[in-house]
Coordinates of C-alpha atoms and ligand atoms in Angstrom, one line a residue:
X377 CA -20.7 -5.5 -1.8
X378 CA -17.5 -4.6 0.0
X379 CA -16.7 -3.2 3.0
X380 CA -13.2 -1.3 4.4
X381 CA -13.0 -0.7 7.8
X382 CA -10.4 1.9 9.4
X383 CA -10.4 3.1 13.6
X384 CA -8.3 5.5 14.8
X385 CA -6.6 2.8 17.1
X386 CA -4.7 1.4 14.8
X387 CA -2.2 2.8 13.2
X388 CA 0.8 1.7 11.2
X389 CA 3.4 4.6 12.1
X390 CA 4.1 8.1 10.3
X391 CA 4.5 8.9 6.6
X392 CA 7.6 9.8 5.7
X393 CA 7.2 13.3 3.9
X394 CA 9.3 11.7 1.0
X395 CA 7.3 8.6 0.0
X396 CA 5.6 9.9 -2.7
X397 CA 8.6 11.0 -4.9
X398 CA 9.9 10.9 -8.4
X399 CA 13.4 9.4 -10.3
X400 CA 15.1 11.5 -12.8
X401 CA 18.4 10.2 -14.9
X402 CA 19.6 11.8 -18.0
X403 CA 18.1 8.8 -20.4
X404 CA 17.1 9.9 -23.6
X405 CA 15.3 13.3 -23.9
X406 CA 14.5 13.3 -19.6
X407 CA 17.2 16.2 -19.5
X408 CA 17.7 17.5 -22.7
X409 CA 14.4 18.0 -23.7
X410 CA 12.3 18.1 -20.9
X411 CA 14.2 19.8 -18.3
X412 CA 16.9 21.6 -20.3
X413 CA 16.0 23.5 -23.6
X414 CA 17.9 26.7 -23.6
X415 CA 15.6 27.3 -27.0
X416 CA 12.4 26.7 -25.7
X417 CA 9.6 29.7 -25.6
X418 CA 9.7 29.5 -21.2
X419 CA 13.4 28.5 -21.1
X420 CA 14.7 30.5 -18.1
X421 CA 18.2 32.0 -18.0
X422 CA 19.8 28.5 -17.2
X423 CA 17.9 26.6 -20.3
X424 CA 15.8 25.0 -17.9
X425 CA 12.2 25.2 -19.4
X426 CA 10.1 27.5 -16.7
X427 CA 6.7 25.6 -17.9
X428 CA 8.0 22.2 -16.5
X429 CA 9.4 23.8 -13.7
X430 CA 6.1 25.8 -12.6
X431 CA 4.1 22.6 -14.0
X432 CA 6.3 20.3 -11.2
X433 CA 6.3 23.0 -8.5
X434 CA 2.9 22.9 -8.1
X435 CA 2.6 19.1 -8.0
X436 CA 4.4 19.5 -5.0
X437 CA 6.8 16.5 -5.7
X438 CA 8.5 16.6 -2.3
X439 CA 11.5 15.1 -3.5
X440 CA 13.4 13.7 -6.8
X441 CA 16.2 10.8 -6.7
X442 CA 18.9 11.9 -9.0
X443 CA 21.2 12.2 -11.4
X444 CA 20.7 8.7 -12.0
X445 CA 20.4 5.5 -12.3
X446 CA 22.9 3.4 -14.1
X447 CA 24.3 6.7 -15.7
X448 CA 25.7 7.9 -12.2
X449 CA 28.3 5.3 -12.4
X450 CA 30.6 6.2 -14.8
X451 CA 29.9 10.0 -14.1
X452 CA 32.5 12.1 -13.4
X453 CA 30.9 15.2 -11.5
X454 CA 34.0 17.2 -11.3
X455 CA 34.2 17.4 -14.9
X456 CA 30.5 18.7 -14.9
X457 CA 31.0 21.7 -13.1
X458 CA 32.4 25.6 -13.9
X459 CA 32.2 27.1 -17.2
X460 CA 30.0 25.2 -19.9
X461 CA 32.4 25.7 -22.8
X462 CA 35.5 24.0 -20.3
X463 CA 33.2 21.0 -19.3
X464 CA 34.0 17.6 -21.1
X465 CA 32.0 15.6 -22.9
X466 CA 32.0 12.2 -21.7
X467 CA 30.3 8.6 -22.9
X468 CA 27.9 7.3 -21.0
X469 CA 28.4 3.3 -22.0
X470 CA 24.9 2.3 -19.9
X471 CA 22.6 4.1 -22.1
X472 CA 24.6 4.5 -25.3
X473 CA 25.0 8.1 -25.3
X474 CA 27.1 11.3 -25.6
X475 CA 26.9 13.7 -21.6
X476 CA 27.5 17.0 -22.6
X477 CA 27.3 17.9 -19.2
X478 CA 25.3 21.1 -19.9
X479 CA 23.1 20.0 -17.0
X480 CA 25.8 19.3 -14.8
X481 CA 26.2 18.9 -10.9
X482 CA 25.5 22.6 -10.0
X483 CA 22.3 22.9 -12.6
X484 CA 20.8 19.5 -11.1
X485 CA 20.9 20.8 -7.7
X486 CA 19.6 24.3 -8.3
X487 CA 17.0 22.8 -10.9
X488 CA 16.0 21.3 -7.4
X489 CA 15.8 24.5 -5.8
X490 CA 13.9 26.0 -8.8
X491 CA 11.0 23.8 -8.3
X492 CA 11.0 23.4 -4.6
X493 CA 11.5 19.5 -4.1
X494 CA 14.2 17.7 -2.1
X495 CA 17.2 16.2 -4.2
X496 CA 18.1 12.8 -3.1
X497 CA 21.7 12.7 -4.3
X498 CA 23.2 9.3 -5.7
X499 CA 26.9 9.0 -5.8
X500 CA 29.1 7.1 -8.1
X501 CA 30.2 4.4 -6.6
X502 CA 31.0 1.9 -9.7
X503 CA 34.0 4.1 -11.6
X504 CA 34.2 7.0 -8.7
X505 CA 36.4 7.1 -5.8
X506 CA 36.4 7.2 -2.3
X507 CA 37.6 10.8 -2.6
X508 CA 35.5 11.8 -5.4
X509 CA 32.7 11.0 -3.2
X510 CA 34.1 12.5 0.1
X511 CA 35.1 16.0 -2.3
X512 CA 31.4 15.9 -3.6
X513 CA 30.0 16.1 -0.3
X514 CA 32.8 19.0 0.4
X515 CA 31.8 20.8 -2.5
X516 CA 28.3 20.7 -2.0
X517 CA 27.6 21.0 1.9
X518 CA 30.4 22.4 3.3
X519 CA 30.0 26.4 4.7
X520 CA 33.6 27.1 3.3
X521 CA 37.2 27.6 3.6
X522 CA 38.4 24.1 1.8
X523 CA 39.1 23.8 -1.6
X524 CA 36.1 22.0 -2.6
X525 CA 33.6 24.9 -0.7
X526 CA 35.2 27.5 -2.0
X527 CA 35.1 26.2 -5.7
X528 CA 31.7 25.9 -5.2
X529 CA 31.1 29.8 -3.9
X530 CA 33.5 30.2 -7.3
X531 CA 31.2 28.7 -9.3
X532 CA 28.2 31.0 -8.0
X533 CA 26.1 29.3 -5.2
X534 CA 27.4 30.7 -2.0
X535 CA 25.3 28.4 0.6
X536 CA 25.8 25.0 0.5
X537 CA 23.3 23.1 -0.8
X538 CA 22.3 21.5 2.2
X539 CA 21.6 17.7 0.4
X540 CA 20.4 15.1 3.2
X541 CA 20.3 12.3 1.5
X542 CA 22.8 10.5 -0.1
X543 CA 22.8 7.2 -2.1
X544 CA 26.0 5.0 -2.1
X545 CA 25.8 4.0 -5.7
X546 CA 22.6 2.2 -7.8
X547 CA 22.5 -1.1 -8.1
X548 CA 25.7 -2.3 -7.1
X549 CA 24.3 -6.0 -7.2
X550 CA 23.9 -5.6 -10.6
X551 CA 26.0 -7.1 -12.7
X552 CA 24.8 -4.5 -15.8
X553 CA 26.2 -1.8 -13.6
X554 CA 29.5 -0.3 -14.5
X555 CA 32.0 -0.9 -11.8
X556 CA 29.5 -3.4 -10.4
X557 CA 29.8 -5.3 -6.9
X558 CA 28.1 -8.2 -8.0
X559 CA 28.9 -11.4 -6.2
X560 CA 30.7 -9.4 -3.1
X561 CA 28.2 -8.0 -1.4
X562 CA 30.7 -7.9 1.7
X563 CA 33.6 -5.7 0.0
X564 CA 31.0 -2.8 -1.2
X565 CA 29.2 -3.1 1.8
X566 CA 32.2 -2.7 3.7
X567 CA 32.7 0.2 1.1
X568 CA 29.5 1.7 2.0
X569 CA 30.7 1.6 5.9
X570 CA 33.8 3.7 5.1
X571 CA 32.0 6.2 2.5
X572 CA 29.5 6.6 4.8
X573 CA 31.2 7.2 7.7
X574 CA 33.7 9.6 6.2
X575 CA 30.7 11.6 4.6
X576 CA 29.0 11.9 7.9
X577 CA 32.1 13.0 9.5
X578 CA 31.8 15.8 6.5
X579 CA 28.6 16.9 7.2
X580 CA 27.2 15.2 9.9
X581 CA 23.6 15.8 9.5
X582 CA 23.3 13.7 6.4
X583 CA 21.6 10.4 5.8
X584 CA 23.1 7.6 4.0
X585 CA 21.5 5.0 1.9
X586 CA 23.0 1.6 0.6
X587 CA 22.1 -0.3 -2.3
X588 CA 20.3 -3.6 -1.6
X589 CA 18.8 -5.7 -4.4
X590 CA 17.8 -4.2 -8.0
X591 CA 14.6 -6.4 -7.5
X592 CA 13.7 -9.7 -5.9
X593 CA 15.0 -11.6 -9.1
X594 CA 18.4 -11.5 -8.2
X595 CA 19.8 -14.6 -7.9
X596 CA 21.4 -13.7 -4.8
X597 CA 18.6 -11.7 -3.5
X598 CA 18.2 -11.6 -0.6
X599 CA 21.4 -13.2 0.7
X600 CA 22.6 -9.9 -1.1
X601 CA 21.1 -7.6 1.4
X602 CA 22.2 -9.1 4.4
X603 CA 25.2 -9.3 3.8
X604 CA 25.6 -5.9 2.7
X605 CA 23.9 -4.6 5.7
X606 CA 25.9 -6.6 8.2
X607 CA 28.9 -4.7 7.2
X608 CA 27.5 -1.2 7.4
X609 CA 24.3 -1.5 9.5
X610 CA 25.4 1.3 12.3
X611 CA 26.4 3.6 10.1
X612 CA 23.7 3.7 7.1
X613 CA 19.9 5.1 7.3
X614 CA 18.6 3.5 4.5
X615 CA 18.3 0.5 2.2
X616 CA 17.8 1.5 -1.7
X617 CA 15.7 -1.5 -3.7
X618 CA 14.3 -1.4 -6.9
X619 CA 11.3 -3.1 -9.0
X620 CA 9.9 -3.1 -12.0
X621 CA 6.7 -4.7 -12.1
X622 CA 5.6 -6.6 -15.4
X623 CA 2.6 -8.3 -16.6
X624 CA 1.5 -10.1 -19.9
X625 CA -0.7 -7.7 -22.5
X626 CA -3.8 -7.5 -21.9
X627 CA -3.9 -8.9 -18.6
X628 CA -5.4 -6.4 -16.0
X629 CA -5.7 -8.6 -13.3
X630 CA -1.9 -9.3 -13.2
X631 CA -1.2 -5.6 -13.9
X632 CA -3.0 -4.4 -11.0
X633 CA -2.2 -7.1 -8.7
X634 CA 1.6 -6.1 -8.9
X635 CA 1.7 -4.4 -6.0
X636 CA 1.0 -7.8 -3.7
X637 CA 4.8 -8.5 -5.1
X638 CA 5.8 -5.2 -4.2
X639 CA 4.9 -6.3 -1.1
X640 CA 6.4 -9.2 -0.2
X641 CA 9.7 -7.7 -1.5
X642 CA 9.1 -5.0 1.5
X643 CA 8.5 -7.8 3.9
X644 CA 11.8 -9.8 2.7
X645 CA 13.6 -6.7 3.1
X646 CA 12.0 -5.4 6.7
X647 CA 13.2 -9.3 7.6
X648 CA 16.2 -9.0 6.6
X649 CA 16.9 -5.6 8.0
X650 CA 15.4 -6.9 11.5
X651 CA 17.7 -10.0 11.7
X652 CA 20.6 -7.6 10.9
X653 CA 19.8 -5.0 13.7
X654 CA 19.6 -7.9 16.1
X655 CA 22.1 -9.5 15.2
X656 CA 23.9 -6.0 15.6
X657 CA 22.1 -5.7 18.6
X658 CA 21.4 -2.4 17.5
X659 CA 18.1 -0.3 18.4
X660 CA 18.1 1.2 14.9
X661 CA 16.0 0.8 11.9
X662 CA 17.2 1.1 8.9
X663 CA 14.3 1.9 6.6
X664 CA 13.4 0.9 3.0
X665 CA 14.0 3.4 0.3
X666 CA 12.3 2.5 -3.0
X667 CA 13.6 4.6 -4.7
X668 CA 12.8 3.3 -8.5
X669 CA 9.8 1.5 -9.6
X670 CA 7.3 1.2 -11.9
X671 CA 4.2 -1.1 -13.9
X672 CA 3.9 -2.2 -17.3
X673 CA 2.4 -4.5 -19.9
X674 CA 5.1 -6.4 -21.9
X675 CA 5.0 -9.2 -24.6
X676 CA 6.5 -12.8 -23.5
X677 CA 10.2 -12.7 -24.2
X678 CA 11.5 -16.3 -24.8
X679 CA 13.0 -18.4 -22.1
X680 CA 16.4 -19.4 -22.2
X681 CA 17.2 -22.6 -20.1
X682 CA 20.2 -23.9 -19.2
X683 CA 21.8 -20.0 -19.1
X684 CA 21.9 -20.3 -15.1
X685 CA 18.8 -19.0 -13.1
X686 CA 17.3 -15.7 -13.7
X687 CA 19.8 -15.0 -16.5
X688 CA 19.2 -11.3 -15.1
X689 CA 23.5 -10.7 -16.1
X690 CA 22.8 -12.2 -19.5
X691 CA 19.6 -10.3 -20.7
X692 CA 21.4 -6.7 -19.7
X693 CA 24.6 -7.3 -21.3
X694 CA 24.7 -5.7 -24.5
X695 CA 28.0 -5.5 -26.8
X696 CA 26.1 -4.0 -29.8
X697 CA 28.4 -3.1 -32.4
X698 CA 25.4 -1.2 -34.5
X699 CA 24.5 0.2 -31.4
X700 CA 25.6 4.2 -31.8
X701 CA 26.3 6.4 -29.3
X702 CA 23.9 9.2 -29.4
X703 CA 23.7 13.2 -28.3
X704 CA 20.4 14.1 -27.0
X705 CA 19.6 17.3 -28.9
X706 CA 17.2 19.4 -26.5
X707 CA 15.5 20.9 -29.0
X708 CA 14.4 18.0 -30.3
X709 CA 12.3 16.2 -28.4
X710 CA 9.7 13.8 -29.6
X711 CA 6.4 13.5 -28.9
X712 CA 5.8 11.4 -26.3
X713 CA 2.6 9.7 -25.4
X714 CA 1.9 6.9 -22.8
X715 CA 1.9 3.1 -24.5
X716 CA -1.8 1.5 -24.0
X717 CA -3.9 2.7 -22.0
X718 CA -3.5 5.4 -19.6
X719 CA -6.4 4.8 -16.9
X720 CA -4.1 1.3 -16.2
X721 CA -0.6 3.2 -16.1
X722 CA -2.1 5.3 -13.5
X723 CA -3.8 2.8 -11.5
X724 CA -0.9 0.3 -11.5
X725 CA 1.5 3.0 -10.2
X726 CA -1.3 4.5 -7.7
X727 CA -1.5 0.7 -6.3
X728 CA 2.0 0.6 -5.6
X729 CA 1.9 3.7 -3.7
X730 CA -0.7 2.3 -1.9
X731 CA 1.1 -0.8 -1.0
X732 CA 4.0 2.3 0.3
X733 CA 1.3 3.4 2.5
X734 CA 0.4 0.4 4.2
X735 CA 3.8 -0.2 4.9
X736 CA 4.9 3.1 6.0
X737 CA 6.5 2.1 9.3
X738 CA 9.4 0.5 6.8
X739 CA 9.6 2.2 3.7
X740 CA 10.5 6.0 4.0
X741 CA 11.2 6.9 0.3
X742 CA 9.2 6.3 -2.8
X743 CA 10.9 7.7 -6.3
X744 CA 8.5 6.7 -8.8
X745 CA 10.5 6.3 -12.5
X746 CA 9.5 8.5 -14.7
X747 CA 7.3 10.0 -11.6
X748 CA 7.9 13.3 -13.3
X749 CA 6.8 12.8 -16.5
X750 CA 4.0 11.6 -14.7
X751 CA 3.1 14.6 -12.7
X752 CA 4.3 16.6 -16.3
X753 CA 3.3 15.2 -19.6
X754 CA 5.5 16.8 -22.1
X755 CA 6.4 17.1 -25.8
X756 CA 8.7 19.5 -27.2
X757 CA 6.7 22.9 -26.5
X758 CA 4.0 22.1 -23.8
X759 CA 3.3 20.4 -20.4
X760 CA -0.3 19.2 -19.5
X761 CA -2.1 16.5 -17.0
X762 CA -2.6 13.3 -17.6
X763 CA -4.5 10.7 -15.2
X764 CA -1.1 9.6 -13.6
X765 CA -1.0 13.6 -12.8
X766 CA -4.2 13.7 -10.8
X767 CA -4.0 10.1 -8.9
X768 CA 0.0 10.9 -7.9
X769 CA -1.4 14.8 -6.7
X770 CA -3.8 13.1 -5.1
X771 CA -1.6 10.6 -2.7
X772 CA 1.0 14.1 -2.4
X773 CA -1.5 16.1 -1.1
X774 CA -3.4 13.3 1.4
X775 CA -1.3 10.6 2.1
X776 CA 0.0 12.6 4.9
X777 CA 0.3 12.5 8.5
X778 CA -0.1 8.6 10.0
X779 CA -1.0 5.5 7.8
X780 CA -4.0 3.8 9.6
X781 CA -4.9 0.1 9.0
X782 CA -7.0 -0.1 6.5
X783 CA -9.0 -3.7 6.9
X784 CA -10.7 -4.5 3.5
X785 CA -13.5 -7.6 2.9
X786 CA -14.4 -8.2 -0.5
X787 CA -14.8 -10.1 -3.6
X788 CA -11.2 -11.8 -4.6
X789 CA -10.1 -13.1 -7.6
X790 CA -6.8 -15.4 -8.3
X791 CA -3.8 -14.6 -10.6
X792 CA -1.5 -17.2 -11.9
X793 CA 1.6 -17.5 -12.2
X794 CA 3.5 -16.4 -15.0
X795 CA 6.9 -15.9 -16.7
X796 CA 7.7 -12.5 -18.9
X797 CA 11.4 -13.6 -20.1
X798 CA 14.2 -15.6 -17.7
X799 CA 14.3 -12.6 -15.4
X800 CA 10.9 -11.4 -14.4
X801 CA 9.1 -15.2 -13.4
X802 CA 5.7 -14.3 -11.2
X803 CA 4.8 -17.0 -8.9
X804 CA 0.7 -16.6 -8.3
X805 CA -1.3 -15.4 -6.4
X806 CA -4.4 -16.3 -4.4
X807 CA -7.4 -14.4 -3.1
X808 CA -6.2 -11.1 -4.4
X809 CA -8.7 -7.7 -3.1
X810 CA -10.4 -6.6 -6.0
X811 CA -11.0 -3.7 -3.8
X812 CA -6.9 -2.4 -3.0
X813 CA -6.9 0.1 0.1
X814 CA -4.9 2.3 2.5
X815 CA -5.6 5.6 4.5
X816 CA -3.8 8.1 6.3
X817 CA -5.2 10.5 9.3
X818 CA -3.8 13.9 8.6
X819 CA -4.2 15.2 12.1
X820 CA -2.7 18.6 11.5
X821 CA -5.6 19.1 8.3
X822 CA -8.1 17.8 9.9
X823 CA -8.9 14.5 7.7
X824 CA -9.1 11.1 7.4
X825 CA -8.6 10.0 3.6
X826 CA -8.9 6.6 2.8
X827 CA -8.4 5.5 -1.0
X828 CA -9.7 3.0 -2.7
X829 CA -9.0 1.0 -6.3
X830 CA -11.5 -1.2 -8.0
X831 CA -9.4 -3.5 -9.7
X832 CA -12.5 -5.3 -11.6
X833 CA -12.8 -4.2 -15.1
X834 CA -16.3 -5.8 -15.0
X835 CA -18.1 -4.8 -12.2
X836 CA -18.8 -2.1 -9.9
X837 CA -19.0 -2.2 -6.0
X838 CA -21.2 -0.8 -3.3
X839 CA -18.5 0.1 -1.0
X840 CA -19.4 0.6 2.8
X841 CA -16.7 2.3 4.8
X842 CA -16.6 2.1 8.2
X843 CA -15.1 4.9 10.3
X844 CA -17.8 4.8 12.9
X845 CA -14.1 5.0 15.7
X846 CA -13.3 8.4 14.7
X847 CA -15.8 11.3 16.4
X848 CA -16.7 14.8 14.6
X849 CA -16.7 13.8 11.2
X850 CA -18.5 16.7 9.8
X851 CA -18.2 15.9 6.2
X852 CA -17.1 13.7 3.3
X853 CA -16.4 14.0 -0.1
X854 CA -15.7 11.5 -2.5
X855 CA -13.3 11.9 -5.5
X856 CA -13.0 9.6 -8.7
X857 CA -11.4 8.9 -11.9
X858 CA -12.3 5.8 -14.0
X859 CA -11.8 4.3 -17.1
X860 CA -14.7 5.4 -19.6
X861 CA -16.7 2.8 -20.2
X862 CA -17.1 4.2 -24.0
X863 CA -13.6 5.4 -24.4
X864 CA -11.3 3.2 -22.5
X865 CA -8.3 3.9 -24.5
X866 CA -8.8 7.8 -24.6
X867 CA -5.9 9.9 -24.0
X868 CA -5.1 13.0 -22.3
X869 CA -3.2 16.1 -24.3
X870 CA -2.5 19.5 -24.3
X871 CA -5.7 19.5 -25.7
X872 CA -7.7 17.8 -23.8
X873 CA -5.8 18.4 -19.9
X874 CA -9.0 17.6 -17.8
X875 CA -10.3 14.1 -19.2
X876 CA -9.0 12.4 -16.7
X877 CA -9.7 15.4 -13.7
X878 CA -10.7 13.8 -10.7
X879 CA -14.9 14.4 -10.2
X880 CA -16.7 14.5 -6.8
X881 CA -19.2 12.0 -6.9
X882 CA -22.4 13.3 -5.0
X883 CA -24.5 9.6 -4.3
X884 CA -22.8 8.1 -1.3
X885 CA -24.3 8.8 2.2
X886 CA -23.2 8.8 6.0
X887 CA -25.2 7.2 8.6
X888 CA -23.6 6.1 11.9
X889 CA -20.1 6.4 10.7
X890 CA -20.4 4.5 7.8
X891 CA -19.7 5.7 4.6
X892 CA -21.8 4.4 1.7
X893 CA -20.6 4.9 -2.1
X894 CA -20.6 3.0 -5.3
X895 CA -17.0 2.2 -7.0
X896 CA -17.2 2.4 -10.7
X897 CA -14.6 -0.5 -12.9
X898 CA -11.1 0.0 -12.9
X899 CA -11.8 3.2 -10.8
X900 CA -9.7 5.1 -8.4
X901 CA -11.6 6.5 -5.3
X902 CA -10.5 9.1 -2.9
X903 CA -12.8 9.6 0.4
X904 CA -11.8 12.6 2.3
X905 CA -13.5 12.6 6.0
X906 CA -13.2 16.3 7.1
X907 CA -13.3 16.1 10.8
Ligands
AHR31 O1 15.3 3.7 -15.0 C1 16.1 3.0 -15.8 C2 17.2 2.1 -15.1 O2 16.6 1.1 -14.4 C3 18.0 2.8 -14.1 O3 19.1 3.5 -14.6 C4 18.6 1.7 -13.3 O4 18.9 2.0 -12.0 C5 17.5 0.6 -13.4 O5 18.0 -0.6 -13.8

């Protein structure tokens, strides 16, 4: 038996339109292959294939962080921009490979426009200058009459693009990064305070975000954000972090109970940012953009005392003299299919989203990594819908209008703790929800969804909700996908689109506000209160 309880008194604060977004960096085949195939059967007139395009526009993705990731910091956009056969090819040194720069800066941002979603811009901030970064601005949001504008109108896009949000580099902390800022967190953030302002004074209705930690096992985390912040609080919007959550084969329980670290990084951070604004005695918020994440299962990697703490320098350094340089080829792109299995994919990333919910008075972006292949499974010639599809629709079409506080009783389980490799060390965790909640009252539709996981791969729950607070609740429908009990490892493909298709289970009943269903294993469960 468990129970979740949710009245329209308490709320947590508004969802940000952009917290259920996606990542995209030119790694592998993510550009050429996926988005850019001049040769494929839908490719429209730019090479962009029109079948991920449509596929994506109808997901709705509100808003995709780009064009990178580690890439953006030796990228040099100006060289990325006019006529194909005059753009250079450079080396990308973080991912080993050859940027032709057929997708350059123009094509990213009107790939944007092409399938309707916001583009969160990052700039380069590791190999780039200050001017690079203040010309970029000019050249993509500035009406005209400068150098920069006019280039732009040149090169065939009259309006400016009208990007809001712009990142001050990815993981400066990092010592990984090209160009990095690692172990002066002052200098970049004072940086950040300069770039910022001088981009603002550019285009004034922009929002700026600065890079705090790449995840909480930095060794100078969080020491790293605060200091960062203190230089440039009053003049930045947002603070970028980034996890990767990891958990030993096999083990569900540490899988899906990732997101209880995702949010005790949020609460660091939200801390941090508090002591910084008083300290500034500033009435602002800067608010939490996570704008990379993601869930996995990976094999112990062995520890390596004595190479300092988290040895997270040491495991990303890579001088690999067999290591070649490579050039994507659009055309041929492999076939990809999710590692293990795909019901836990999508209900580790649907937890962390959930864990965004709850805390949507702090965190105002979301980019999920590899959100879009997600939202768009893909091989060389089609797109179709796996689970991670219908969950992430799901939280894009219903997590919207105010989180509510979403009060769950239930059976608990505990996870110990555990270390992947010298970087990724899990401290436990007791008393961990097997039943994982959060809601959100969508005034303007008319609804009150609250979602619900069942973490427990061996049982099932009667699950009574109580909305008894809210009046003229005229109907409910509950939607589910769960693992099959006699095909956990099956897999969706162009074949087989709708295996994992949300169905509305009929059995639950309403009596006096209170909504009573059952909640299959390892299940995802969306409750929509029409009102
Ligand atoms: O998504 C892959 C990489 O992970 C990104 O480039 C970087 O920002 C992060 O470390």
């Amino acid at each position: 038996m468990a129970k979740i309880t949710v009245h329209p008194d308490f709320k947590i604060g508004d969802i940000s339109e952009r917290l259920f977004s996606a990542f995209l960096e030119p790694i592998g085949t993510i550009v050429n292959g996926f988005m850019y195939n001049p040769k494929h059967k839908t490719a429209d007139e730019q090479g962009f294939r029109g079948d991920v395009i449509e596929a994506l526009k109808a997901s709705k993705v509100p808003a995709v962080r780009l064009p990178g990731g580690n890439f953006v910091s030796a990228w040099q956009w100006k060289d990325s921009i006019g006529k194909k056969e005059e753009r250079r090819v450079h080396l990308d040194p973080a991912w080993y490979q050859y940027i032709p720069n057929d997708v350059g800066h123009d094509e990213y941002l009107q790939w944007a426009e092409k399938v309707g979603t916001e583009p969160l811009y990052t700039l380069n901030m590791g190999t780039g200058t200050f001017q690079d970064a203040m010309d970029l601005v000019e050249y993509t949001n500035f009406e005209g009459g400068s150098y920069w504008s006019d280039l732009r109108k040149k090169n065939g896009h009259e309006k400016p693009y009208g990007v809001k949000m712009w990142y001050l580099g990815n993981e400066m902390d990092g010592p990984w990064q090209l160009g990095s800022w690692s172990g002066h967190p002052e200098d970049y953030g004072f940086r950040c305070r300069e770039v910022s302002k001088a981009i603002k004074w550019i285009d004034a209705s922009i929002e700026t975000g600065v890079c705090g930690s790449s995840a909480s096992f930095m060794e100078d985390f969080p020491e790293w954000d605060e200091k960062v912040l203190d230089q440039c609080y009053d003049v930045v919007d947002h603070l970028s972090v980034h996890h990767y959550h990891s958990a030993p084969p096999d083990d569900v329980k540490a899988l899906l109970g990732g997101s209880l670290y995702y949010e005790d990084f949020i609460n660091t951070e939200a801390a941090v940012i508090d002591y910084v604004a008083s300290k500034h005695r500033s009435p602002k918020k800067v608010m939490i953009s996570f704008d990379e994440y993601g869930c996995m299962m990976r094999e112990n990697a062995p520890l390596n005392p004595g190479w300092g703490r988290y040895n997270m320098a040491r495991s990303h350094y890579r001088f690999d003299p067999k290591r070649p340089y490579i050039l994507h080829d659009p055309d041929n792109m492999k076939h990809f299919e999710f590692p293990g299995r795909e019901i836990l994919h999508m209900l580790s990333a649907m937890s962390v989203q959930l864990a965004f919910l709850r805390h949507a008075d702090r965190v105002s972006i979301g980019c999920m990594t590899g959100g879009l292949g997600a939202l768009c499974s893909s091989d060389h010639d089609n797109v179709w819908k796996s689970a991670s599809h219908y969950g992430y629709s799901q939280m894009i079409k219903y997590a919207r209008g105010i989180s509510m506080k979403t009060v769950v009783d239930c059976e608990t389980y505990d996870m110990p703790g555990y270390a992947i490799e010298d970087t990724s060390q899990y401290t436990g965790k007791e008393g961990v929800n097997y039943i994982d909640s959060a809601s959100a009252w969508d005034k303007e539709n008319k609804r009150l969804t609250v979602f619900a996981i069942n973490r427990n791969e061996e049982s099932d729950y009667s699950l009574n909700i109580d909305v008894s607070g809210f009046t003229g609740i005229s109907g409910v429908k509950h939607y589910e996908i769960f693992s099959d009990p006699d095909d956990p490892d099956k897999k969706s493909s162009v074949n087989a689109q709708d295996i994992y298709a949300p169905v509305e289970n009929k059995s639950g009943s309403l009596k006096d506000g209170v909504y009573s269903a059952n909640v299959k294993p390892l299940s995802w469960n969306v409750f929509v209160f029409e009102m």
